[in-house]
Every structure is written in structure tokens, then in C-alpha cells.
GROMACS .gro file of C-alpha atoms in nm:
model
  346
    1MET     CA    1   2.593  25.600  -1.108
    2GLN     CA    2   2.773  25.289  -1.235
    3PHE     CA    3   2.576  25.077  -1.480
    4ILE     CA    4   2.865  24.837  -1.531
    5LYS     CA    5   3.123  24.736  -1.270
    6PRO     CA    6   3.444  24.943  -1.294
    7ASP     CA    7   3.665  24.633  -1.327
    8VAL     CA    8   3.469  24.479  -1.614
    9ASN     CA    9   3.690  24.350  -1.897
   10ILE     CA   10   3.481  24.268  -2.203
   11ASP     CA   11   3.693  24.161  -2.499
   12ILE     CA   12   3.567  24.431  -2.736
   13ILE     CA   13   3.888  24.468  -2.933
   14GLY     CA   14   3.905  24.090  -2.983
   15LYS     CA   15   3.573  24.107  -3.170
   16ARG     CA   16   3.678  24.399  -3.390
   17LYS     CA   17   3.705  24.193  -3.710
   18ILE     CA   18   3.348  24.068  -3.665
   19ALA     CA   19   3.239  24.428  -3.604
   20PHE     CA   20   3.424  24.551  -3.913
   21CYS     CA   21   3.251  24.281  -4.122
   22ALA     CA   22   2.910  24.376  -3.979
   23SER     CA   23   2.977  24.745  -4.053
   24CYS     CA   24   3.088  24.666  -4.410
   25VAL     CA   25   2.769  24.463  -4.467
   26LEU     CA   26   2.548  24.747  -4.334
   27ILE     CA   27   2.728  25.006  -4.546
   28LEU     CA   28   2.703  24.782  -4.855
   29ILE     CA   29   2.328  24.735  -4.799
   30SER     CA   30   2.291  25.112  -4.759
   31ILE     CA   31   2.478  25.185  -5.083
   32LEU     CA   32   2.285  24.917  -5.275
   33SER     CA   33   1.956  25.058  -5.147
   34LEU     CA   34   2.056  25.409  -5.259
   35LEU     CA   35   2.157  25.276  -5.602
   36PHE     CA   36   1.833  25.078  -5.632
   37HIS     CA   37   1.623  25.385  -5.547
   38GLY     CA   38   1.828  25.616  -5.769
   39GLY     CA   39   1.972  25.812  -5.474
   40PRO     CA   40   1.807  25.970  -5.170
   41LYS     CA   41   1.438  26.053  -5.194
   42TYR     CA   42   1.443  26.431  -5.167
   43GLY     CA   43   1.148  26.610  -5.010
   44VAL     CA   44   0.998  26.938  -5.127
   45ASP     CA   45   1.274  27.128  -4.946
   46PHE     CA   46   1.537  26.992  -5.186
   47ALA     CA   47   1.349  26.876  -5.496
   48GLY     CA   48   1.115  27.172  -5.525
   49GLY     CA   49   0.736  27.152  -5.537
   50THR     CA   50   0.446  27.205  -5.301
   51VAL     CA   51   0.329  27.022  -4.990
   52ILE     CA   52  -0.026  27.075  -4.861
   53GLN     CA   53  -0.158  26.949  -4.528
   54VAL     CA   54  -0.535  26.905  -4.516
   55LYS     CA   55  -0.769  26.792  -4.239
   56PHE     CA   56  -1.118  26.652  -4.298
   57ALA     CA   57  -1.406  26.683  -4.057
   58SER     CA   58  -1.491  26.315  -4.108
   59SER     CA   59  -1.315  26.013  -4.255
   60ALA     CA   60  -1.194  26.038  -4.613
   61ASN     CA   61  -1.009  25.798  -4.838
   62ILE     CA   62  -0.714  25.857  -5.067
   63PRO     CA   63  -0.886  25.766  -5.400
   64ASP     CA   64  -1.156  26.030  -5.338
   65ILE     CA   65  -0.894  26.290  -5.248
   66LYS     CA   66  -0.704  26.215  -5.570
   67LYS     CA   67  -1.029  26.245  -5.762
   68GLY     CA   68  -1.074  26.594  -5.620
   69LEU     CA   69  -0.715  26.689  -5.706
   70THR     CA   70  -0.768  26.581  -6.067
   71THR     CA   71  -1.023  26.861  -6.112
   72LEU     CA   72  -0.742  27.109  -6.031
   73SER     CA   73  -0.498  26.941  -6.275
   74LEU     CA   74  -0.303  26.789  -5.982
   75GLU     CA   75  -0.351  26.427  -6.088
   76SER     CA   76   0.023  26.351  -6.045
   77ALA     CA   77   0.022  26.455  -5.677
   78SER     CA   78   0.094  26.193  -5.410
   79VAL     CA   79  -0.138  26.165  -5.109
   80GLN     CA   80  -0.032  26.020  -4.776
   81SER     CA   81  -0.217  25.989  -4.447
   82PHE     CA   82  -0.065  26.200  -4.172
   83GLY     CA   83  -0.071  26.163  -3.795
   84GLU     CA   84  -0.298  25.921  -3.609
   85ALA     CA   85  -0.566  25.718  -3.790
   86GLY     CA   86  -0.855  25.916  -3.637
   87ASP     CA   87  -0.706  26.256  -3.719
   88ASN     CA   88  -0.829  26.244  -4.081
   89GLU     CA   89  -0.524  26.442  -4.191
   90PHE     CA   90  -0.338  26.398  -4.517
   91LEU     CA   91  -0.026  26.534  -4.686
   92ILE     CA   92  -0.051  26.617  -5.056
   93ARG     CA   93   0.279  26.650  -5.242
   94THR     CA   94   0.320  26.771  -5.596
   95GLU     CA   95   0.621  26.866  -5.805
   96GLN     CA   96   0.439  27.177  -5.923
   97SER     CA   97   0.555  27.487  -5.738
   98GLU     CA   98   0.339  27.756  -5.895
   99ILE     CA   99  -0.003  27.660  -5.765
  100THR     CA  100  -0.038  27.896  -5.473
  101GLU     CA  101  -0.203  28.174  -5.670
  102GLN     CA  102  -0.479  28.388  -5.525
  103GLY     CA  103  -0.778  28.180  -5.417
  104PHE     CA  104  -0.603  27.845  -5.458
  105SER     CA  105  -0.688  27.730  -5.104
  106LYS     CA  106  -1.059  27.798  -5.154
  107LYS     CA  107  -1.060  27.612  -5.487
  108LEU     CA  108  -0.882  27.318  -5.323
  109GLN     CA  109  -1.125  27.314  -5.029
  110ALA     CA  110  -1.423  27.313  -5.264
  111ALA     CA  111  -1.277  27.038  -5.486
  112LEU     CA  112  -1.193  26.811  -5.192
  113LYS     CA  113  -1.532  26.866  -5.027
  114THR     CA  114  -1.709  26.776  -5.350
  115ALA     CA  115  -1.498  26.462  -5.395
  116THR     CA  116  -1.506  26.336  -5.035
  117GLY     CA  117  -1.830  26.484  -4.903
  118SER     CA  118  -1.646  26.612  -4.595
  119ASP     CA  119  -1.560  26.965  -4.483
  120THR     CA  120  -1.192  27.038  -4.544
  121GLU     CA  121  -0.946  27.258  -4.360
  122ILE     CA  122  -0.622  27.362  -4.534
  123ARG     CA  123  -0.371  27.361  -4.248
  124ARG     CA  124  -0.059  27.462  -4.442
  125VAL     CA  125   0.071  27.514  -4.796
  126GLU     CA  126   0.449  27.516  -4.846
  127MET     CA  127   0.607  27.585  -5.181
  128VAL     CA  128   0.975  27.563  -5.283
  129GLY     CA  129   1.098  27.646  -5.633
  130PRO     CA  130   1.329  27.399  -5.817
  131GLN     CA  131   1.630  27.634  -5.810
  132VAL     CA  132   1.581  27.712  -5.441
  133GLY     CA  133   1.559  27.337  -5.372
  134LYS     CA  134   1.883  27.274  -5.562
  135ASP     CA  135   2.061  27.554  -5.374
  136LEU     CA  136   1.938  27.420  -5.039
  137ARG     CA  137   2.051  27.069  -5.130
  138GLU     CA  138   2.402  27.186  -5.223
  139LYS     CA  139   2.438  27.398  -4.911
  140ALA     CA  140   2.320  27.111  -4.692
  141LEU     CA  141   2.579  26.875  -4.843
  142PHE     CA  142   2.856  27.130  -4.799
  143ALA     CA  143   2.746  27.190  -4.439
  144MET     CA  144   2.780  26.818  -4.364
  145PHE     CA  145   3.117  26.795  -4.539
  146TYR     CA  146   3.270  27.092  -4.358
  147ALA     CA  147   3.127  26.969  -4.026
  148LEU     CA  148   3.304  26.635  -4.078
  149LEU     CA  149   3.625  26.801  -4.196
  150PHE     CA  150   3.675  27.060  -3.925
  151ILE     CA  151   3.569  26.825  -3.647
  152THR     CA  152   3.832  26.570  -3.745
  153ILE     CA  153   4.096  26.843  -3.783
  154TYR     CA  154   4.010  26.957  -3.430
  155ILE     CA  155   4.057  26.601  -3.307
  156SER     CA  156   4.398  26.563  -3.471
  157GLY     CA  157   4.506  26.892  -3.318
  158ARG     CA  158   4.374  26.812  -2.971
  159PHE     CA  159   4.488  26.452  -2.940
  160GLU     CA  160   4.811  26.459  -3.141
  161LEU     CA  161   4.902  26.828  -3.096
  162LYS     CA  162   4.947  26.868  -3.471
  163TRP     CA  163   4.767  27.199  -3.502
  164VAL     CA  164   4.993  27.331  -3.778
  165ILE     CA  165   4.951  27.015  -3.987
  166SER     CA  166   4.577  27.027  -3.919
  167GLY     CA  167   4.564  27.384  -4.046
  168VAL     CA  168   4.758  27.289  -4.359
  169VAL     CA  169   4.519  26.998  -4.419
  170ALA     CA  170   4.218  27.230  -4.381
  171ALA     CA  171   4.364  27.483  -4.626
  172ALA     CA  172   4.459  27.207  -4.875
  173LEU     CA  173   4.112  27.054  -4.865
  174MET     CA  174   3.935  27.386  -4.907
  175GLY     CA  175   4.161  27.458  -5.204
  176ALA     CA  176   4.091  27.111  -5.348
  177VAL     CA  177   3.715  27.161  -5.311
  178TYR     CA  178   3.744  27.500  -5.484
  179LEU     CA  179   3.945  27.355  -5.775
  180PHE     CA  180   3.713  27.055  -5.819
  181SER     CA  181   3.408  27.282  -5.809
  182MET     CA  182   3.553  27.472  -6.110
  183LEU     CA  183   3.528  27.146  -6.307
  184ASN     CA  184   3.148  27.160  -6.263
  185LEU     CA  185   3.138  26.823  -6.085
  186SER     CA  186   2.808  26.732  -5.926
  187ILE     CA  187   2.795  26.818  -5.556
  188PRO     CA  188   2.765  26.455  -5.428
  189PHE     CA  189   3.063  26.350  -5.641
  190LEU     CA  190   3.256  26.656  -5.522
  191ILE     CA  191   3.190  26.571  -5.157
  192ILE     CA  192   3.289  26.205  -5.206
  193THR     CA  193   3.611  26.316  -5.380
  194ALA     CA  194   3.691  26.558  -5.099
  195LEU     CA  195   3.633  26.289  -4.834
  196ILE     CA  196   3.865  26.050  -5.017
  197VAL     CA  197   4.131  26.324  -5.036
  198SER     CA  198   4.079  26.383  -4.661
  199LEU     CA  199   4.138  26.016  -4.578
  200VAL     CA  200   4.450  26.002  -4.797
  201LEU     CA  201   4.593  26.315  -4.630
  202PHE     CA  202   4.517  26.181  -4.281
  203TRP     CA  203   4.687  25.853  -4.373
  204PHE     CA  204   5.010  26.000  -4.509
  205LEU     CA  205   5.033  26.266  -4.236
  206GLU     CA  206   4.968  25.996  -3.974
  207LEU     CA  207   4.668  26.171  -3.818
  208LYS     CA  208   4.536  25.843  -3.681
  209TYR     CA  209   4.287  25.986  -3.432
  210ALA     CA  210   4.135  26.201  -3.707
  211MET     CA  211   4.124  25.896  -3.933
  212GLY     CA  212   3.937  25.693  -3.668
  213ALA     CA  213   3.691  25.975  -3.602
  214ILE     CA  214   3.610  26.054  -3.966
  215VAL     CA  215   3.568  25.687  -4.061
  216ALA     CA  216   3.325  25.645  -3.770
  217LEU     CA  217   3.129  25.957  -3.869
  218ILE     CA  218   3.109  25.854  -4.237
  219HIS     CA  219   2.997  25.509  -4.113
  220ASP     CA  220   2.717  25.663  -3.903
  221VAL     CA  221   2.589  25.900  -4.170
  222THR     CA  222   2.602  25.637  -4.448
  223ILE     CA  223   2.405  25.378  -4.249
  224THR     CA  224   2.147  25.635  -4.131
  225VAL     CA  225   2.098  25.756  -4.490
  226GLY     CA  226   2.076  25.391  -4.600
  227VAL     CA  227   1.803  25.314  -4.344
  228PHE     CA  228   1.607  25.615  -4.471
  229SER     CA  229   1.647  25.485  -4.826
  230ILE     CA  230   1.535  25.133  -4.728
  231PHE     CA  231   1.219  25.270  -4.563
  232ASP     CA  232   1.167  25.510  -4.857
  233LYS     CA  233   1.160  25.816  -4.632
  234GLU     CA  234   1.213  26.166  -4.763
  235PHE     CA  235   1.516  26.385  -4.699
  236SER     CA  236   1.425  26.734  -4.590
  237LEU     CA  237   1.594  27.015  -4.400
  238PRO     CA  238   1.498  26.870  -4.057
  239ILE     CA  239   1.664  26.540  -4.155
  240ILE     CA  240   1.987  26.726  -4.239
  241ALA     CA  241   1.962  26.887  -3.895
  242ALA     CA  242   1.920  26.538  -3.749
  243LEU     CA  243   2.229  26.411  -3.935
  244LEU     CA  244   2.437  26.704  -3.806
  245THR     CA  245   2.309  26.627  -3.455
  246ILE     CA  246   2.410  26.263  -3.500
  247ILE     CA  247   2.759  26.371  -3.608
  248GLY     CA  248   2.793  26.578  -3.292
  249TYR     CA  249   2.655  26.302  -3.068
  250SER     CA  250   2.876  26.030  -3.216
  251LEU     CA  251   3.180  26.257  -3.199
  252ASN     CA  252   3.119  26.332  -2.832
  253ASP     CA  253   3.123  25.959  -2.753
  254THR     CA  254   3.437  25.909  -2.962
  255ILE     CA  255   3.620  26.195  -2.789
  256ILE     CA  256   3.542  26.048  -2.445
  257VAL     CA  257   3.697  25.715  -2.545
  258PHE     CA  258   3.995  25.881  -2.719
  259ASP     CA  259   4.060  26.090  -2.407
  260ARG     CA  260   4.073  25.777  -2.190
  261ILE     CA  261   4.302  25.603  -2.442
  262ARG     CA  262   4.541  25.897  -2.433
  263GLU     CA  263   4.546  25.894  -2.050
  264ASN     CA  264   4.600  25.520  -2.034
  265LEU     CA  265   4.876  25.529  -2.295
  266ARG     CA  266   5.072  25.742  -2.047
  267LYS     CA  267   4.985  25.523  -1.745
  268TYR     CA  268   5.043  25.188  -1.915
  269SER     CA  269   5.306  25.281  -2.172
  270LYS     CA  270   5.468  24.935  -2.159
  271LYS     CA  271   5.149  24.741  -2.223
  272PRO     CA  272   5.041  24.644  -2.576
  273LEU     CA  273   4.816  24.897  -2.748
  274GLU     CA  274   4.543  24.633  -2.785
  275ILE     CA  275   4.514  24.592  -2.407
  276THR     CA  276   4.522  24.968  -2.344
  277ILE     CA  277   4.246  25.040  -2.598
  278ASN     CA  278   4.031  24.755  -2.465
  279ARG     CA  279   4.076  24.878  -2.106
  280SER     CA  280   3.988  25.235  -2.210
  281ILE     CA  281   3.668  25.128  -2.386
  282ASN     CA  282   3.565  24.918  -2.085
  283GLU     CA  283   3.633  25.205  -1.844
  284THR     CA  284   3.404  25.436  -2.043
  285LEU     CA  285   3.144  25.170  -2.128
  286SER     CA  286   2.916  25.251  -1.834
  287ARG     CA  287   2.904  25.619  -1.928
  288THR     CA  288   2.849  25.536  -2.296
  289ILE     CA  289   2.555  25.302  -2.228
  290LEU     CA  290   2.392  25.530  -1.970
  291THR     CA  291   2.414  25.832  -2.198
  292SER     CA  292   2.278  25.640  -2.496
  293LEU     CA  293   1.991  25.486  -2.301
  294THR     CA  294   1.875  25.814  -2.148
  295THR     CA  295   1.900  25.989  -2.484
  296LEU     CA  296   1.713  25.708  -2.656
  297VAL     CA  297   1.428  25.733  -2.403
  298VAL     CA  298   1.385  26.103  -2.482
  299VAL     CA  299   1.405  26.054  -2.859
  300ALA     CA  300   1.169  25.753  -2.844
  301ALA     CA  301   0.916  25.974  -2.662
  302LEU     CA  302   0.947  26.232  -2.940
  303PHE     CA  303   0.906  25.957  -3.199
  304VAL     CA  304   0.588  25.816  -3.040
  305LEU     CA  305   0.426  26.130  -2.902
  306GLY     CA  306   0.578  26.413  -3.103
  307GLY     CA  307   0.335  26.403  -3.393
  308GLY     CA  308   0.386  26.374  -3.765
  309ILE     CA  309   0.588  26.694  -3.809
  310ILE     CA  310   0.892  26.563  -3.619
  311HIS     CA  311   0.831  26.191  -3.674
  312ASP     CA  312   1.105  26.146  -3.937
  313PHE     CA  313   1.342  26.375  -3.746
  314ALA     CA  314   1.304  26.158  -3.434
  315PHE     CA  315   1.339  25.842  -3.645
  316ALA     CA  316   1.671  25.968  -3.787
  317LEU     CA  317   1.793  26.044  -3.433
  318LEU     CA  318   1.691  25.697  -3.309
  319VAL     CA  319   1.888  25.526  -3.585
  320GLY     CA  320   2.181  25.767  -3.554
  321ILE     CA  321   2.218  25.729  -3.176
  322LEU     CA  322   2.218  25.349  -3.200
  323VAL     CA  323   2.469  25.347  -3.486
  324GLY     CA  324   2.679  25.625  -3.330
  325THR     CA  325   2.706  25.441  -2.997
  326TYR     CA  326   2.809  25.124  -3.178
  327SER     CA  327   3.070  25.304  -3.390
  328SER     CA  328   3.231  25.483  -3.095
  329VAL     CA  329   3.294  25.143  -2.934
  330TYR     CA  330   3.353  24.910  -3.228
  331VAL     CA  331   3.476  25.135  -3.513
  332ALA     CA  332   3.662  25.453  -3.406
  333SER     CA  333   3.897  25.309  -3.144
  334PRO     CA  334   3.972  24.974  -3.315
  335ILE     CA  335   4.089  25.172  -3.619
  336LEU     CA  336   4.381  25.299  -3.406
  337LEU     CA  337   4.488  24.939  -3.358
  338ALA     CA  338   4.432  24.852  -3.724
  339TRP     CA  339   4.651  25.151  -3.811
  340GLN     CA  340   4.933  25.020  -3.591
  341GLU     CA  341   4.900  24.663  -3.725
  342PHE     CA  342   4.912  24.785  -4.083
  343GLY     CA  343   5.210  25.008  -4.000
  344LYS     CA  344   5.407  24.706  -3.871
  345LYS     CA  345   5.347  24.517  -4.194
  346ARG     CA  346   5.459  24.804  -4.415
   0.00000   0.00000   0.00000
């Protein structure tokens, strides 16, 4: 199935500077939002605490629910409606993680029934200790870092046949992460430092495909995290799973385009790189749009019909697929050209 004619020739590369400016603006807004909110808003999974899902037999309002929680010394808990308006379900979040003692559910049911006048069903109680939350947060960040690192090393080996150099880069980065971790740096700072070291190594070792891929992946993750920060949504383990999925999805698109560029560089070796890259992107544009549209339909169905449990997960995927499709066309491949242009000026 061809969504776009095979001989289409959209001047994508010619608009790369506009795209770079748009990406820089989005990344800047994301970073400013994170700074304004004091970093990502961690959920119970990472910050520690307890989340309780309750369902009322009839309508209840949040002030009455909070009044009932006050009788159990949970006055600092946040209450949020959950699911559809007629479901009468609410999520109660508290930083306290030691409230699930024997009989707690019955006490909570009684307190909420007294405050709201409605029968209450406790549907789930999840507790995570502060240390467990910290450990999960660190492991999640390391998982994302190593996913980015080894994927880009794979790309440099596959597209530039520099497997030995890729292996050396991997070993050097793992050693650097180990040494920096001995300095007791915070995990986010450690990951940012390691990514900067990665980009410097890719630059000096001329791993341009890896450079294009990792910049695009950092672009996708940063903007997705920024959108979550702007909408004040919580980061939990499912959201990390969504970010790793986005990395894989965006990378798949990037590899398809890189493959076509490599083929066309052999076929049209005498043509300028700008024309070859633009032709390659146009030749894969139909596949890129069709894949993105069909995936978006599925994820949109999950977002609308999937219920509250996977609502944020589907939202992260919606944002990530849109940003990832954009970056595979307007960020990853144009960086190859920017690399060559900068190399000529040096």
C-alpha cells in the first residue's frame, strides 16, 4: 500500500533549520517546565507512599472524602477522581507508607462511609517504602541510559562497521559511569554526565550515525518528559515502560531511514549528500506515515477506552509516537548533513 506517490520529492532537508529551531524551542520549554516544577513528579512507585483506590456506591465529593481521611490522620493525602464521571471512583495518595496495618481497610471504609454517607469498596491498596522507591527510580534511570547507549553502539557498528570502536566506547562509558558513581553524584546528574561523554566520544570517533540516533532519542525522551511535566502527570513504572517503548519505536523508524540512506549513498555516490538524504527520507515517507497512523489509532483506542489504569501509559505513547516520527524525519537524518557541513568548516 502506497500512501504517498513513490516519486514524491518534498524538500524536507531544506527545512531542517526550521525543524532544529522548533525542536530547540520544545526542548527548552520542557526543561523550563521541569525546573519550574522542581523536577519530574514521581508517583508512589518512585517517591514511596501509599495509593488507595476506592469506589462509592453513590456520588461522593472530594471535600467529604478528605474529611473522612482526617479522622485517620491522613489529612495530607491527595484525592483525585478516577475513571469516568459516573464511576464514583477515587484515588487517594499519601506519602505515608506504614498505614496498611491489620484492619486498616475496614477502618478506612467506616471513616469514608461516615463522611460521605455512601457505601465504600476498597479496590486496591499499594504501598512502596521510601528506600524501595529510591532504588526503583535509580534502576529505571540506569535502564533508560543503557538502552540509549547500547542501541546507538549497535547502530554505529551496523551502519559504519566500527564494531571494535563501538565495543571500546561501550567499555569506556561503563568505566566512566562506575568512576563517577564512586563520587556519590546524584543519579540524574550521573546520567546527564554519561550522555555528554557519549556524545563527545561519538563526535571524536566520527560515529555520525550513532550521533544522529542518540540525539533523536534524547530529543524524544526529553520532550515526552516535558509534556508530562507541563500537564503535571506522575512518573511511575508504567511510564518508564512507555518511554523505553518510545525509544524502541523511534529507533526503528530511524534505522529504516538510515538503511535507505546507506543504500542510496552507494547508488548515487556522485550526488551531493543533501540530495541523497532528502531522496531517502521521501522514499521511506509512505512507510513512516502509515506505520505511525496505524499505531496511533491503536494507542488512541487504549487512551480513550482503556480505563484509568493505563490512561497515562497510553498518553505517554501518544506523545512519544508523534515526537518519534517527527524526529526520525527531521532530526536524526539531517544531523548527518549537519555533521558533514561542520566538518567542511573545520
